[in-house]
Amino acid sequence: MNEIKIKELKNVVIRFSGDSGDGMQLVGSIFSNLSAYLGNEITTLPDFPTEIRSPRGSLSGVSGYQVQIGSNVYTPGNKANILIAMNPAALKVNAKFLYSDSVIIIDKDSFGLSDLQKASFSTDNPFKELELNSVQIIAAPILQMCRSCLKRDNKQATKNRNIFALGLVCWLLNHPIEIAEKFLYKKLKKNSDVLYDIKNTLLAGYNYGHNTHNSIATYRIEATSHKNGYYTNIDGNKATAYGLIAASEKSSLPLFLASYPITPATDIMQELAARKELNIKTMQAEDEIASACIAIGASFAGNLSVTTTSGPGLALKGEAIGLAVMAEIPLVIIDVQRCGPSTGLPTKSEQSDLMQALYGRNGESPVVVISAVSPTNCFNMAFWACKLAIEHLTPVILLTDGYIANGSSAWRIPNIDEYPNIKPPYVTENIKKNWHPYYRNPVNDVRYWALPGKEGFSHRIGGLEKNCNTSAISIDALNHQKMVKIRQSKIDKIAKYIPLQKIIGDINANLLIIGWGGTYGHLLEAITQIHKSNLEVALIHLNFICPLPLNVEKIINKYKKILVVEQNLGQLANYLRSKINGFQTYQYNQIDGQPINVTHLVEKIKQLL
């Protein structure tokens, strides 16, 4: 028997891949939780097909889950060190994401002639056909082994193949199998009748690795030192939901969410609906328009009011958002972006809603637009969205995207006492004499908020223009111009209440990279690689887009060259051109539904340097 060697690695990328029904998302998430528990940094990429269920074994039906574990992990990785391919289609689709010496685990029971034909292989040697000549292969009889583990219906064997693969990966990465068992039990304890079989299957996969005669080295990833605290693995949608809950607590306002289900935003509504013990109210509306209008009504009644959606739904909500702008009612709109236009690619990620968020309404209709940059950052930005909406009585659009919404990272659970109180600008008795619905604080142009039923402050607001002095309906042209400017001024002045922009990297470099949203990890990885080549580059990554932080223009004007990186055809670049006089930039635009390719980006940066 060959001696099994152990490689010490800083980082490793694992990709689970198979049919949509093979449970790749399940075991990927369990493995990610396990790695985070063991002290590794993680970043994940669930990558599932747009089709609900393609034919088994077909190329279009391949579902994947990629995770990078280790230290200083910023992205899920461009290529995989380990690929679990449950069928030939998974191997073929993912061959381009492998290194020359990657380890490939296959279920050889699913690599028969008919399986190869379904994946459009023309020979019986898929590795040679794909020119995977130097990869390391573990061809395990996974289906056969799963059948031997069962004490009952053999139909369960096919469903358990993912669990066997999980056990094999735990062996390959020297992860304690006992802890993996605990995570499985926590995930599947409601289905106790299959737990025994699943436990045996997990151990069978682990033991198969131990007993194999393959001369393949196993890996050990050292744990990373973290700031003391409680950690959990969290995806962006759940973090967004928790940020809304925290804002409700700090504002002393009841949280109300009205939404219509849409991929990839629905999980926010589902998470909040499960938190009834916190007195959270959720309502699934009949359509996107209704959900926005219901949320506006709840806000008028004094709730912290939220509606969630993705690109097509944001378009439908446009008129209602305009009503909230005109009536100056606080409203949080969360847009989890996906590939468009129209239905597009619902399960793939893109940053193509920025211009819609900024300008996608009739008339002069300014709103606050902010973005989250990572799964864990979704918590903070959801909190910020609520804070700005409530304290400035305005709609706020929070842009996340499918990549960070479905992806996950290890998250240090914050101390809620470290977050500021959110203070609604309520009316007070001392302004009752002069008050009218659009009576404003002259410092920030925010009107004072009178909740229905407050004695002495009865009023009506709506979508018709109002007189700036009396709040009565007005059709006067000059008054309309004045109110348009006031509404814009209110948004512009919010720049004084948000953090200044920070610079990452070499402040004195000649080249500045600008990004926003979910590309943050990939840009950070890119400039890290650039620094290893002894080249200088700086990065600013925008959380706050409208208004921009006060120092953004000053920062940009310091640099000789600018490169804006985004997953669209240049929406942020065009926006900055409209806001900063003389702004000129190079652009890097990737719009293929996948995260930014760090290797290609590094090549582009080096060309500019």
XYZ file of C-alpha atoms in Angstrom:
609
model
C 0.000 0.000 0.000
C 1.275 3.461 -0.855
C 1.818 5.830 2.046
C -0.705 8.658 2.146
C 1.039 12.024 2.260
C -0.432 15.182 3.774
C 0.015 18.540 2.035
C -0.169 21.700 4.127
C -2.044 24.352 2.140
C -3.008 27.950 2.820
C -6.148 27.743 0.678
C -8.030 25.094 -1.252
C -11.039 25.301 -3.610
C -13.612 22.491 -3.698
C -16.399 22.198 -6.263
C -19.315 19.796 -5.790
C -21.109 19.138 -9.083
C -23.859 16.883 -10.394
C -27.473 16.899 -11.512
C -29.926 19.357 -9.972
C -31.379 16.505 -7.897
C -28.051 15.163 -6.630
C -27.931 17.340 -3.498
C -24.819 19.317 -4.354
C -26.146 22.491 -2.681
C -26.914 20.528 0.501
C -23.511 18.908 0.939
C -21.764 22.076 -0.208
C -23.455 24.103 2.511
C -22.779 21.412 5.142
C -19.117 21.253 4.161
C -18.890 25.071 4.273
C -20.425 25.151 7.762
C -18.008 22.457 8.883
C -14.995 24.354 7.520
C -16.108 27.590 9.181
C -16.584 25.709 12.468
C -12.997 24.423 12.201
C -11.699 28.009 11.959
C -11.268 28.394 8.206
C -12.304 31.492 6.318
C -14.771 30.582 3.590
C -16.421 32.100 0.555
C -18.985 30.142 -1.430
C -20.575 30.143 -4.876
C -23.808 28.176 -5.323
C -24.121 27.799 -9.099
C -27.334 26.130 -10.182
C -29.029 26.048 -13.588
C -31.803 28.362 -14.680
C -34.002 25.419 -15.665
C -36.191 23.962 -12.909
C -35.103 20.409 -13.752
C -33.292 19.453 -16.943
C -33.047 15.810 -18.072
C -30.734 13.771 -15.842
C -27.206 13.609 -17.128
C -27.599 16.550 -19.509
C -25.118 19.407 -19.748
C -27.807 22.022 -19.093
C -28.844 20.352 -15.839
C -25.494 20.556 -14.034
C -25.696 22.124 -10.578
C -22.588 23.161 -8.670
C -21.453 24.495 -5.318
C -17.950 25.928 -5.030
C -16.229 26.927 -1.797
C -12.757 28.229 -1.050
C -11.475 27.589 2.469
C -8.286 28.749 4.164
C -6.923 32.136 5.195
C -7.317 35.551 3.546
C -10.163 34.163 1.461
C -11.845 36.845 -0.634
C -13.518 34.826 -3.421
C -14.785 31.292 -4.094
C -11.776 30.889 -6.392
C -11.386 30.859 -10.166
C -10.395 27.188 -10.400
C -10.947 24.135 -8.223
C -8.272 22.020 -6.551
C -10.870 19.324 -5.926
C -13.837 18.484 -8.155
C -16.577 16.066 -7.184
C -18.253 15.059 -10.459
C -21.282 12.842 -9.952
C -21.713 12.204 -13.697
C -19.943 12.860 -17.040
C -21.902 16.062 -17.652
C -20.550 17.529 -14.414
C -17.019 16.617 -15.477
C -17.431 18.169 -18.915
C -19.001 21.416 -17.711
C -16.340 21.942 -15.031
C -13.216 20.814 -16.885
C -12.339 24.441 -17.690
C -12.299 25.270 -13.968
C -9.559 22.770 -13.069
C -5.810 22.975 -12.531
C -3.532 20.527 -14.294
C -3.011 18.587 -11.027
C -6.510 18.894 -9.555
C -8.060 15.938 -7.758
C -11.251 14.649 -9.404
C -13.626 12.369 -7.510
C -16.134 10.583 -9.740
C -18.895 8.069 -9.225
C -17.689 5.428 -11.673
C -21.108 3.752 -11.445
C -22.479 6.800 -13.292
C -19.856 6.857 -16.028
C -21.320 4.132 -18.271
C -21.645 4.384 -22.021
C -25.178 5.821 -21.909
C -24.091 8.406 -19.305
C -21.211 9.489 -21.529
C -23.526 9.792 -24.519
C -25.947 12.024 -22.555
C -23.046 14.393 -21.954
C -22.103 14.356 -25.672
C -18.822 12.485 -25.244
C -17.704 10.748 -28.431
C -15.321 8.263 -26.778
C -15.317 6.050 -23.695
C -12.419 7.998 -22.119
C -13.780 11.397 -21.009
C -10.513 12.468 -19.369
C -8.484 11.971 -22.532
C -11.186 13.626 -24.603
C -11.104 16.681 -22.312
C -7.277 16.626 -22.305
C -7.200 16.140 -18.526
C -3.977 14.183 -18.779
C -2.304 15.056 -15.480
C -5.218 15.288 -13.051
C -5.473 12.915 -10.090
C -8.550 10.683 -10.260
C -10.430 8.887 -7.501
C -12.932 6.667 -9.311
C -15.130 5.381 -6.479
C -18.104 2.998 -6.919
C -20.297 5.446 -5.049
C -23.710 4.095 -6.003
C -22.649 0.515 -5.239
C -21.209 1.551 -1.861
C -24.378 3.478 -0.970
C -26.487 0.406 -1.692
C -24.350 -1.686 0.622
C -24.946 0.815 3.448
C -28.754 0.589 3.317
C -30.876 -1.673 5.444
C -34.029 -0.885 3.479
C -35.308 0.555 0.162
C -32.499 0.751 -2.383
C -34.121 3.820 -3.976
C -32.512 5.824 -1.175
C -29.055 4.810 -2.445
C -29.136 7.288 -5.340
C -30.151 10.085 -2.978
C -27.270 9.281 -0.616
C -24.468 9.547 -3.170
C -23.831 13.147 -2.145
C -23.360 12.076 1.483
C -20.785 9.447 0.474
C -18.950 12.137 -1.507
C -19.025 14.418 1.535
C -17.381 11.705 3.631
C -14.719 11.229 0.976
C -13.973 14.967 0.871
C -13.745 15.073 4.689
C -11.066 12.359 4.438
C -9.260 14.214 1.657
C -9.107 17.419 3.717
C -8.555 15.767 7.110
C -11.810 17.165 8.512
C -13.079 15.330 11.616
C -15.901 13.053 10.570
C -17.537 13.293 14.002
C -18.210 17.000 13.539
C -19.560 16.380 10.040
C -21.996 13.894 11.600
C -23.243 16.580 13.988
C -23.890 19.001 11.150
C -25.749 16.313 9.212
C -27.863 15.503 12.242
C -28.721 19.176 12.743
C -29.709 19.498 9.075
C -31.712 16.270 8.823
C -32.988 15.579 12.341
C -36.603 16.075 11.252
C -36.169 13.126 8.890
C -35.043 10.675 11.545
C -36.003 7.555 9.592
C -33.104 8.034 7.167
C -30.509 9.351 9.638
C -29.071 5.910 10.367
C -28.502 5.164 6.692
C -27.026 8.601 6.078
C -24.601 8.253 8.983
C -23.428 4.890 7.657
C -23.045 6.331 4.151
C -20.969 9.267 5.448
C -18.656 6.895 7.334
C -18.427 4.649 4.276
C -17.173 7.564 2.175
C -14.665 8.559 4.833
C -13.408 5.001 5.289
C -13.218 4.436 1.538
C -10.710 7.268 1.365
C -8.691 5.823 4.260
C -8.594 2.373 2.678
C -7.962 3.416 -0.911
C -4.692 2.463 -2.512
C -4.562 5.642 -4.571
C -1.283 7.532 -4.217
C -3.077 10.814 -3.682
C -1.977 13.249 -1.012
C -4.573 14.527 1.431
C -4.700 18.169 2.465
C -4.582 20.007 5.750
C -5.753 23.629 5.926
C -4.604 25.465 9.014
C -7.239 27.368 10.985
C -7.161 31.155 10.807
C -6.879 33.378 13.868
C -10.070 35.365 14.315
C -11.222 38.172 16.534
C -12.856 36.695 19.623
C -16.602 36.264 19.335
C -19.346 33.966 18.151
C -19.214 33.001 14.484
C -21.666 31.433 12.097
C -21.751 30.728 8.381
C -24.312 33.055 6.817
C -25.544 33.819 3.318
C -26.345 37.305 2.081
C -30.132 36.973 2.100
C -30.197 35.796 5.710
C -27.752 38.539 6.724
C -30.023 41.084 5.023
C -33.005 39.797 7.009
C -31.041 40.013 10.256
C -29.964 43.583 9.431
C -33.626 44.565 9.015
C -34.451 42.978 12.376
C -31.598 44.882 14.040
C -32.840 48.170 12.550
C -36.320 47.471 13.858
C -34.863 46.966 17.325
C -32.750 50.148 17.215
C -35.580 52.297 15.832
C -38.304 50.891 18.126
C -40.474 50.509 15.023
C -42.314 47.279 14.163
C -40.890 45.568 11.083
C -43.284 44.978 8.192
C -42.360 43.311 4.895
C -44.588 43.012 1.845
C -43.133 41.141 -1.107
C -43.887 38.973 -4.088
C -41.749 35.821 -4.503
C -38.968 36.227 -7.074
C -35.579 34.566 -7.546
C -33.115 35.252 -5.936
C -34.753 37.497 -3.296
C -37.438 35.206 -1.863
C -35.276 33.838 0.964
C -35.370 37.236 2.719
C -39.149 37.034 2.994
C -38.999 33.401 4.085
C -36.446 34.160 6.796
C -38.512 37.019 8.211
C -41.730 34.991 8.017
C -40.086 32.416 10.283
C -39.409 35.053 12.978
C -42.932 35.582 14.260
C -41.659 35.462 17.848
C -40.064 38.870 17.165
C -43.459 40.322 16.189
C -42.379 40.681 12.564
C -45.215 40.937 10.080
C -44.799 39.602 6.539
C -47.267 39.591 3.682
C -46.976 37.798 0.358
C -48.743 40.087 -2.081
C -50.415 39.098 -5.339
C -47.868 40.990 -7.454
C -44.902 43.375 -7.310
C -47.008 46.534 -7.618
C -49.297 45.510 -4.769
C -46.359 44.617 -2.511
C -44.813 48.079 -2.917
C -48.124 49.854 -2.326
C -48.882 47.737 0.750
C -45.425 48.557 2.125
C -46.077 52.281 1.600
C -49.338 52.031 3.519
C -47.618 50.218 6.376
C -44.927 52.907 6.461
C -47.544 55.676 6.608
C -48.995 53.878 9.625
C -45.653 53.975 11.441
C -43.881 50.739 10.565
C -40.332 50.125 9.400
C -41.532 49.041 5.986
C -39.629 46.922 3.470
C -40.267 45.325 0.088
C -37.897 42.908 -1.667
C -37.488 42.058 -5.332
C -35.128 41.496 -8.254
C -34.682 43.444 -11.512
C -38.040 42.765 -13.219
C -39.887 43.480 -9.981
C -38.025 46.744 -9.430
C -39.346 47.906 -12.807
C -42.909 47.104 -11.738
C -42.494 48.898 -8.418
C -41.312 52.097 -10.129
C -44.576 54.056 -9.948
C -45.129 53.163 -6.290
C -41.565 54.226 -5.433
C -42.325 57.543 -7.133
C -45.335 57.908 -4.823
C -43.067 57.361 -1.808
C -40.689 60.017 -3.180
C -43.510 62.540 -3.627
C -45.175 61.767 -0.293
C -41.731 61.587 1.400
C -42.436 58.309 3.166
C -39.653 56.023 4.434
C -39.456 52.834 2.398
C -36.668 50.245 2.031
C -36.519 48.466 -1.330
C -34.089 45.539 -1.570
C -33.146 44.542 -5.113
C -31.243 41.247 -5.349
C -29.931 41.665 -8.876
C -29.854 38.910 -11.494
C -29.102 38.656 -15.219
C -31.598 40.519 -17.377
C -33.406 42.015 -19.126
C -36.874 40.536 -18.626
C -36.680 37.046 -17.105
C -33.054 36.781 -18.247
C -31.053 34.201 -16.300
C -32.849 34.115 -12.937
C -30.202 32.072 -11.096
C -27.152 33.967 -12.397
C -25.661 37.155 -11.001
C -25.228 40.594 -12.587
C -24.949 44.288 -11.616
C -27.280 45.590 -14.292
C -29.933 47.388 -12.199
C -27.868 50.397 -11.127
C -29.272 52.851 -13.661
C -32.781 51.565 -12.997
C -32.297 52.141 -9.265
C -30.937 55.645 -9.840
C -33.332 56.883 -12.533
C -36.001 54.265 -13.271
C -39.073 56.349 -12.385
C -41.040 59.097 -14.063
C -40.225 62.699 -13.284
C -37.412 63.967 -11.069
C -37.578 61.179 -8.514
C -34.402 61.066 -6.395
C -33.826 58.201 -3.983
C -30.902 56.915 -1.941
C -29.024 54.019 -3.579
C -26.566 51.892 -1.619
C -24.993 48.478 -2.170
C -23.716 45.529 -0.153
C -20.290 44.137 -1.052
C -20.282 40.662 0.551
C -22.653 38.192 2.229
C -21.728 39.437 5.708
C -21.812 43.107 4.659
C -25.497 42.640 3.776
C -26.256 42.937 7.509
C -24.632 46.362 7.854
C -26.066 47.736 4.622
C -29.595 46.562 5.421
C -29.212 48.394 8.729
C -27.943 51.497 6.907
C -30.829 51.337 4.421
C -33.326 51.431 7.284
C -31.463 54.163 9.138
C -31.320 56.489 6.124
C -34.929 55.771 5.098
C -36.336 56.496 8.558
C -34.171 59.437 9.566
C -34.539 61.180 6.188
C -38.073 60.061 5.234
C -37.082 58.760 1.816
C -37.104 55.568 -0.211
C -33.768 53.755 -0.070
C -32.831 51.103 -2.620
C -30.343 48.520 -1.368
C -28.654 46.649 -4.218
C -27.305 43.175 -3.545
C -26.931 40.447 -6.176
C -27.414 36.733 -6.645
C -23.743 35.979 -5.967
C -23.616 37.476 -2.479
C -27.277 36.685 -1.704
C -26.779 32.939 -2.181
C -23.091 32.830 -1.301
C -21.946 32.591 2.300
C -19.055 33.554 4.549
C -18.078 33.123 8.170
C -19.705 35.974 10.093
C -18.874 37.263 13.531
C -22.230 37.890 15.204
C -22.158 41.601 16.085
C -22.937 43.223 19.399
C -26.143 45.161 18.754
C -25.088 47.731 21.375
C -22.326 48.828 18.989
C -24.914 50.009 16.460
C -26.411 53.515 16.758
C -30.015 54.176 17.622
C -32.226 55.104 14.682
C -34.165 58.293 15.413
C -37.326 58.996 13.390
C -37.930 62.762 12.892
C -41.254 62.761 14.717
C -43.336 65.875 15.143
C -43.205 67.507 18.579
C -45.663 69.645 20.471
C -43.531 72.768 20.148
C -43.964 72.833 16.339
C -47.715 72.158 16.359
C -48.632 75.799 15.783
C -46.642 76.136 12.528
C -46.763 72.522 11.415
C -48.034 71.235 8.071
C -47.155 67.903 6.387
C -44.177 69.345 4.496
C -42.868 71.511 7.310
C -39.127 70.783 7.261
C -35.984 70.746 9.326
C -33.910 73.470 7.603
C -30.644 71.645 8.343
C -31.362 68.520 6.298
C -34.634 69.413 4.474
C -36.406 66.435 6.074
C -40.094 66.935 6.831
C -41.367 66.088 10.298
C -43.185 62.763 10.586
C -46.671 62.717 12.080
C -48.159 59.258 12.558
C -51.898 58.795 11.962
C -53.964 59.352 15.067
C -51.669 61.837 16.760
C -53.870 64.572 18.158
C -53.461 67.939 16.456
C -51.512 66.535 13.510
C -54.175 65.164 11.202
C -53.150 65.483 7.571
C -53.262 64.072 4.037
C -50.337 63.322 1.744
C -50.233 61.723 -1.690
C -48.936 61.796 -5.213
C -50.102 65.275 -6.229
C -47.684 68.177 -5.900
C -48.062 70.233 -2.716
C -47.514 73.881 -1.873
C -44.177 74.195 -0.099
C -45.614 76.627 2.496
C -49.075 75.184 3.200
C -48.875 71.536 1.935
C -52.154 72.068 0.075
C -52.411 70.684 -3.455
C -50.699 73.073 -5.863
C -50.531 73.365 -9.644
C -48.253 76.413 -9.563
C -45.250 75.935 -11.884
C -42.729 77.857 -9.750
C -43.819 76.012 -6.633
C -43.293 72.699 -8.442
C -39.776 73.734 -9.415
C -39.011 74.678 -5.826
C -40.337 71.360 -4.462
C -38.340 69.377 -7.050
C -35.165 71.146 -5.916
C -35.989 70.603 -2.228
C -36.523 66.866 -2.735
C -33.184 66.639 -4.555
C -31.449 68.753 -1.897
C -32.699 66.391 0.812
C -30.984 63.463 -0.899
C -27.797 65.441 -1.608
C -27.483 66.474 2.055
C -27.484 62.827 3.160
C -23.809 62.787 2.064
C -23.067 64.539 5.364
C -24.516 61.612 7.315
C -22.671 58.686 5.673
C -19.028 57.560 6.189
C -16.187 58.964 4.110
C -14.790 56.647 1.446
C -11.733 54.596 2.437
C -8.834 53.762 0.122
C -7.454 50.220 0.039
C -3.930 49.516 -1.173
C -1.284 51.997 -2.243
C -2.549 55.537 -1.702
C 0.241 56.990 -3.871
C -0.237 54.617 -6.822
C -0.890 55.899 -10.348
C -3.842 53.566 -10.934
C -7.109 53.565 -8.966
C -9.573 50.678 -9.284
C -13.236 51.534 -8.598
C -15.863 48.906 -7.908
C -19.185 48.464 -6.174
C -21.377 45.661 -4.891
C -20.511 41.971 -5.013
C -17.240 42.330 -6.970
C -15.402 43.404 -3.799
C -13.708 40.095 -2.991
C -12.519 39.623 -6.551
C -11.087 43.140 -6.740
C -9.364 42.670 -3.391
C -7.869 39.387 -4.593
C -6.720 41.080 -7.812
C -4.878 43.932 -6.099
C -3.354 41.429 -3.641
C -1.877 39.552 -6.601
C -0.703 42.831 -8.137
C 1.111 43.742 -4.903
C 2.879 40.363 -4.947
C 4.308 41.428 -8.328
C 5.730 44.561 -6.656
C 3.327 46.820 -8.541
C 1.271 49.595 -6.972
C -2.487 49.997 -7.274
C -5.270 51.474 -5.105
C -8.909 50.468 -4.708
C -12.100 52.184 -3.608
C -15.211 50.053 -3.367
C -18.477 51.938 -3.043
C -21.154 51.060 -0.506
C -22.841 54.443 -0.947
C -23.634 55.401 -4.541
C -26.344 58.072 -4.333
C -25.308 60.300 -2.796
C -21.607 59.605 -3.084
C -19.428 60.085 0.017
C -18.151 63.649 0.292
C -14.511 62.760 -0.428
C -14.983 60.542 -3.498
C -14.336 63.290 -6.064
C -11.191 64.398 -4.234
C -9.886 60.824 -4.135
C -10.563 60.227 -7.828
C -8.856 63.433 -8.899
C -5.606 62.291 -7.215
C -4.990 59.441 -9.652
C -3.631 59.544 -13.192
C -5.505 56.440 -14.340
C -8.883 55.048 -13.314
C -10.311 51.583 -13.999
C -13.981 50.934 -13.197
C -14.805 47.244 -12.808
C -18.423 46.078 -12.900
C -20.725 43.336 -14.137
C -22.576 45.434 -16.723
C -21.643 47.550 -19.732
C -20.498 50.535 -17.677
C -23.375 51.858 -15.575
C -21.251 53.061 -12.642
C -18.690 54.530 -15.043
C -21.411 56.537 -16.791
C -22.881 57.655 -13.470
C -19.489 58.920 -12.284
C -19.058 60.795 -15.562
C -22.313 62.625 -14.805
C -21.270 63.456 -11.231
C -17.568 64.315 -11.508
C -16.483 66.976 -13.972
C -13.876 65.723 -16.422
C -14.040 62.128 -15.182
C -12.276 59.752 -17.572
C -11.861 56.049 -17.019
C -10.905 52.713 -18.468
C -13.524 50.006 -18.072
C -13.514 46.281 -17.315
C -16.950 44.816 -17.958
C -17.879 41.158 -17.505
C -21.503 40.116 -18.100
C -21.527 36.318 -18.288
C -23.535 35.545 -15.153
C -20.402 34.386 -13.302
C -18.235 36.228 -10.744
C -15.394 38.420 -12.008
C -12.509 36.361 -13.413
C -9.574 37.460 -11.255
C -6.927 36.117 -13.662
C -8.279 38.140 -16.587
C -8.684 41.225 -14.392
C -5.085 41.027 -13.194
C -3.943 40.881 -16.826
C -5.978 44.029 -17.599
C -4.517 45.875 -14.598
C -0.960 44.958 -15.570
C -1.580 46.300 -19.087
C -2.567 49.664 -17.602
C 0.472 49.715 -15.315
